[in-house]
Tab-separated table of C-alpha atoms in Angstrom:
chain	number	residue	atom	x	y	z
A	1	GLU	CA	186.471	73.790	34.757
A	2	VAL	CA	183.192	72.157	35.701
A	3	GLN	CA	181.645	70.305	32.710
A	4	LEU	CA	178.723	68.327	32.180
A	5	VAL	CA	177.732	66.714	29.078
A	6	GLU	CA	174.392	64.764	28.533
A	7	SER	CA	173.731	62.198	25.737
A	8	GLY	CA	171.484	59.120	25.025
A	9	GLY	CA	168.522	61.238	24.193
A	10	GLY	CA	166.142	60.381	21.389
A	11	LEU	CA	162.825	58.765	20.104
A	12	VAL	CA	161.444	55.988	21.994
A	13	GLN	CA	158.257	54.350	21.935
A	14	PRO	CA	155.704	54.080	24.997
A	15	GLY	CA	156.741	51.232	27.240
A	16	GLY	CA	160.199	51.325	25.829
A	17	SER	CA	163.703	51.854	27.703
A	18	LEU	CA	166.644	54.492	27.154
A	19	ARG	CA	169.548	55.072	29.104
A	20	LEU	CA	170.964	58.686	29.455
A	21	SER	CA	174.613	59.353	30.288
A	22	CYS	CA	176.133	62.379	31.659
A	23	ALA	CA	179.783	62.783	31.227
A	24	ALA	CA	181.440	65.057	33.767
A	25	SER	CA	184.804	66.863	33.722
A	26	GLY	CA	186.584	68.814	36.178
A	27	PHE	CA	185.489	67.347	39.375
A	28	THR	CA	184.848	63.661	40.452
A	29	VAL	CA	181.399	62.438	40.112
A	30	SER	CA	181.332	59.870	42.981
A	31	SER	CA	182.513	62.695	45.658
A	32	ASN	CA	179.631	64.867	44.867
A	33	TYR	CA	175.621	64.659	44.973
A	34	MET	CA	174.507	64.436	41.460
A	35	SER	CA	171.102	64.599	40.005
A	36	TRP	CA	168.593	64.626	37.368
A	37	VAL	CA	166.056	67.383	36.288
A	38	ARG	CA	163.740	67.483	33.475
A	39	GLN	CA	161.662	70.000	31.555
A	40	ALA	CA	158.695	68.877	29.387
A	41	PRO	CA	158.292	71.007	26.173
A	42	GLY	CA	156.723	74.870	27.201
A	43	LYS	CA	156.431	73.377	31.182
A	44	GLY	CA	158.374	73.984	34.122
A	45	LEU	CA	161.480	72.420	35.810
A	46	GLU	CA	160.708	69.012	37.495
A	47	TRP	CA	163.167	67.195	39.611
A	48	VAL	CA	163.745	63.740	38.885
A	49	SER	CA	166.385	62.104	41.164
A	50	VAL	CA	169.439	62.476	43.438
A	51	ILE	CA	172.607	60.243	44.102
A	52	TYR	CA	174.378	61.063	47.131
A	53	SER	CA	178.375	60.430	47.307
A	54	GLY	CA	177.513	57.679	49.794
A	55	GLY	CA	175.341	55.929	46.926
A	56	SER	CA	171.892	56.792	48.509
A	57	THR	CA	169.292	57.495	45.876
A	58	TYR	CA	165.953	59.185	45.835
A	59	TYR	CA	163.248	59.621	43.143
A	60	ALA	CA	160.139	61.922	42.376
A	61	ASP	CA	157.018	59.892	42.842
A	62	SER	CA	156.240	60.324	39.059
A	63	VAL	CA	159.469	58.206	38.231
A	64	LYS	CA	159.975	55.933	41.359
A	65	GLY	CA	160.234	52.298	40.333
A	66	ARG	CA	160.542	53.141	36.768
A	67	PHE	CA	163.872	55.177	36.581
A	68	THR	CA	167.231	54.150	38.132
A	69	ILE	CA	170.158	56.680	38.665
A	70	SER	CA	173.928	55.409	38.954
A	71	ARG	CA	177.138	56.091	38.159
A	72	ASP	CA	180.384	54.668	37.104
A	73	ASN	CA	183.091	55.985	38.833
A	74	SER	CA	185.767	54.536	36.511
A	75	LYS	CA	184.305	56.724	33.592
A	76	ASN	CA	183.351	59.524	35.783
A	77	THR	CA	180.052	59.405	34.520
A	78	LEU	CA	176.289	59.613	35.654
A	79	TYR	CA	173.425	57.606	34.276
A	80	LEU	CA	169.829	57.527	34.221
A	81	GLN	CA	167.977	54.255	33.251
A	82	MET	CA	164.455	55.003	32.203
A	83	ASN	CA	162.162	52.303	31.799
A	84	SER	CA	158.319	51.862	31.012
A	85	LEU	CA	158.507	55.104	29.370
A	86	ARG	CA	155.305	57.342	28.841
A	87	ALA	CA	154.346	60.229	26.788
A	88	GLU	CA	154.467	62.312	29.827
A	89	ASP	CA	158.199	61.311	30.319
A	90	THR	CA	159.007	63.399	26.888
A	91	ALA	CA	161.182	66.271	28.178
A	92	VAL	CA	164.596	67.827	28.224
A	93	TYR	CA	166.662	65.983	30.618
A	94	TYR	CA	169.450	68.017	32.402
A	95	CYS	CA	172.028	66.413	34.654
A	96	ALA	CA	173.595	68.592	37.335
A	97	ARG	CA	176.092	68.620	40.447
A	98	GLN	CA	174.501	69.418	43.614
A	99	ASP	CA	176.728	72.116	45.679
A	100	CYS	CA	175.897	71.716	49.274
A	101	SER	CA	176.428	74.323	51.936
A	102	GLY	CA	174.642	75.613	55.265
A	103	GLY	CA	173.547	71.704	55.483
A	104	SER	CA	171.553	72.029	52.434
A	105	CYS	CA	172.130	71.447	48.589
A	106	TYR	CA	171.092	72.888	45.414
A	107	GLU	CA	171.911	72.220	41.717
A	108	GLY	CA	175.025	74.359	41.186
A	109	TYR	CA	176.294	73.045	37.676
A	110	TRP	CA	173.712	72.167	34.767
A	111	GLY	CA	174.568	70.489	31.808
A	112	GLN	CA	173.035	71.385	28.588
A	113	GLY	CA	170.251	69.024	28.313
A	114	THR	CA	169.241	66.188	26.212
A	115	LEU	CA	165.724	65.606	24.581
A	116	VAL	CA	163.880	62.378	25.317
A	117	THR	CA	160.775	61.968	23.165
A	118	VAL	CA	158.059	59.074	24.006
A	119	SER	CA	155.941	58.626	21.146
A	120	SER	CA	154.511	56.063	18.879
B	1	SER	CA	153.997	64.515	47.425
B	2	TYR	CA	155.637	67.911	48.487
B	3	GLU	CA	154.559	71.055	46.433
B	4	LEU	CA	155.798	74.637	46.155
B	5	THR	CA	153.404	76.974	44.853
B	6	GLN	CA	154.022	79.900	42.821
B	7	PRO	CA	152.235	82.533	40.752
B	8	PRO	CA	152.237	81.720	37.110
B	9	SER	CA	152.952	85.453	36.039
B	10	VAL	CA	154.275	88.604	37.315
B	11	SER	CA	154.218	91.902	35.271
B	12	VAL	CA	156.099	95.104	36.143
B	13	SER	CA	157.143	98.131	34.129
B	14	PRO	CA	160.965	98.715	33.794
B	15	GLY	CA	162.356	100.243	37.026
B	16	GLN	CA	159.631	98.831	39.263
B	17	THR	CA	159.984	96.371	42.115
B	18	ALA	CA	159.037	92.835	41.155
B	19	ARG	CA	157.914	90.426	43.731
B	20	ILE	CA	157.558	86.835	43.186
B	21	THR	CA	156.331	84.412	46.170
B	22	CYS	CA	156.785	80.642	46.899
B	23	SER	CA	154.913	78.939	49.345
B	24	GLY	CA	155.349	75.593	50.727
B	25	ASP	CA	154.857	73.930	54.255
B	26	ALA	CA	158.206	72.961	54.922
B	27	LEU	CA	160.002	76.253	54.335
B	28	PRO	CA	159.905	77.298	57.816
B	29	LYS	CA	162.845	74.740	58.263
B	30	LYS	CA	164.055	74.331	55.015
B	31	TYR	CA	166.016	76.742	52.695
B	32	ALA	CA	164.540	78.298	49.604
B	33	TYR	CA	166.580	79.077	46.300
B	34	TRP	CA	165.500	81.011	42.947
B	35	TYR	CA	166.701	80.043	39.788
B	36	GLN	CA	166.171	82.257	36.548
B	37	GLN	CA	165.492	80.452	33.095
B	38	LYS	CA	165.544	82.363	29.821
B	39	SER	CA	164.322	80.964	26.782
B	40	GLY	CA	166.323	77.760	25.609
B	41	GLN	CA	169.097	78.108	28.258
B	42	ALA	CA	169.737	76.040	31.583
B	43	PRO	CA	168.491	77.698	35.013
B	44	VAL	CA	170.948	80.014	36.778
B	45	LEU	CA	170.824	80.304	40.440
B	46	VAL	CA	170.167	83.900	41.663
B	47	ILE	CA	169.312	83.348	45.064
B	48	TYR	CA	170.567	80.522	47.681
B	49	GLU	CA	169.963	79.908	51.436
B	50	ASP	CA	166.773	82.175	51.209
B	51	SER	CA	168.688	85.138	51.113
B	52	LYS	CA	172.108	84.827	49.810
B	53	ARG	CA	173.218	86.100	46.360
B	54	PRO	CA	175.873	84.220	43.965
B	55	SER	CA	178.840	86.120	42.736
B	56	GLY	CA	178.033	87.922	39.386
B	57	ILE	CA	174.295	88.228	40.029
B	58	PRO	CA	173.050	91.752	40.127
B	59	GLU	CA	172.262	93.441	43.519
B	60	ARG	CA	168.757	94.355	42.270
B	61	PHE	CA	168.082	90.582	43.159
B	62	SER	CA	167.309	89.756	46.885
B	63	GLY	CA	165.408	86.987	48.842
B	64	SER	CA	163.515	86.495	52.071
B	65	SER	CA	161.428	83.879	53.663
B	66	SER	CA	159.106	84.335	56.804
B	67	GLY	CA	157.066	81.359	57.709
B	68	THR	CA	155.879	79.117	54.744
B	69	MET	CA	156.447	81.740	52.348
B	70	ALA	CA	159.776	82.874	50.441
B	71	THR	CA	160.042	85.917	48.282
B	72	LEU	CA	162.322	86.761	45.448
B	73	THR	CA	162.493	90.586	44.971
B	74	ILE	CA	163.918	92.330	42.290
B	75	SER	CA	164.291	96.054	42.653
B	76	GLY	CA	164.397	98.127	39.741
B	77	ALA	CA	163.645	95.272	37.218
B	78	GLN	CA	165.210	95.504	33.646
B	79	VAL	CA	164.241	94.220	30.659
B	80	GLU	CA	166.807	91.903	30.634
B	81	ASP	CA	165.537	90.288	33.775
B	82	GLU	CA	162.268	88.991	31.790
B	83	ALA	CA	162.564	85.135	32.330
B	84	ASP	CA	161.031	82.231	33.897
B	85	TYR	CA	161.897	82.106	37.578
B	86	TYR	CA	161.413	78.991	39.805
B	87	CYS	CA	161.861	78.470	43.560
B	88	TYR	CA	163.419	75.233	44.756
B	89	SER	CA	163.661	73.492	48.070
B	90	THR	CA	163.420	70.186	49.773
B	91	ASP	CA	160.702	68.289	51.636
B	92	SER	CA	161.072	67.765	55.320
B	93	SER	CA	163.209	64.774	55.131
B	94	GLY	CA	165.903	66.935	53.193
B	95	ASN	CA	166.148	64.231	50.439
B	96	ARG	CA	163.568	64.657	47.825
B	97	ARG	CA	164.083	68.043	45.966
B	98	VAL	CA	161.108	69.983	44.412
B	99	PHE	CA	160.772	72.809	42.079
B	100	GLY	CA	157.920	75.281	42.195
B	101	GLY	CA	155.752	75.598	39.202
B	102	GLY	CA	157.501	78.574	37.868
B	103	THR	CA	156.647	82.218	37.330
B	104	LYS	CA	156.764	84.292	33.944
B	105	LEU	CA	158.052	87.633	34.634
B	106	THR	CA	157.313	90.454	31.910
B	107	VAL	CA	159.217	93.539	32.360
B	108	LEU	CA	157.361	96.148	29.658
C-alpha cells in the first residue's frame, strides 16, 4: 500500500527556514516523480516543486531560489528545504507521488499534509 | 508564468448537469486533469488525460477538451458532489505543473 507521511511543519518567523520531510512506503521514491503542493488557508491548490527520477528539479516562480526539493534514497524520503520564508508561504504542504501515463504525469497519491505558519 | 483559469463558483440543483470550465493556452497540446477536494481532505483525481475516469469515480463525472478549454461535466449532480474542483495541467515545456484557481460547486 502506498503511503506518504509528511512532517516538519510548524511556526517559523519571517526570514527563517524549515525543512519538510515526506516518508514514503509501498514504493521507491527514487524511481518515481515526486512533488510538493501547498494550500494556503481558505485558498486553492498551488503546485510548488517536482523532482524527477533522474534527479531534475523544477519550481514554481513563487518559490524558485528559496526552496529546494531533494530526496534521500536510503531513507526513501522526500524533502523540501524552505529558506527566506514569507508570510505568504503559510500553507498546508502536501507531498505527492506522480503517476505517469500517455506522456504526462499527475499527482496520484497524496500525503495528509503538514501545516507551515510563517508569522512573528 | 502559466495560468489556468476557472470560474470561482458554479451552482446547480440536485439532478441537474454541472459544467466547470478551465482555460489555458497550452491545453491544445497538454492534457487536463481534474481534482475534487472536500473540506479538510486531500484532493482526489476524478478525470485524467482530458476525459478518462479513474476506477471508483462515478460515471456521472466526465471530461472533455477542445482548443484552449477543458470542461468537467457532472451529469445529474448529487449533494455529495459539493466540493472544490481544480483543473491541473503543465506548461508548454511539460515540466512546470499548474493548478487552476478552483471552482466551488454548490448543489442545492
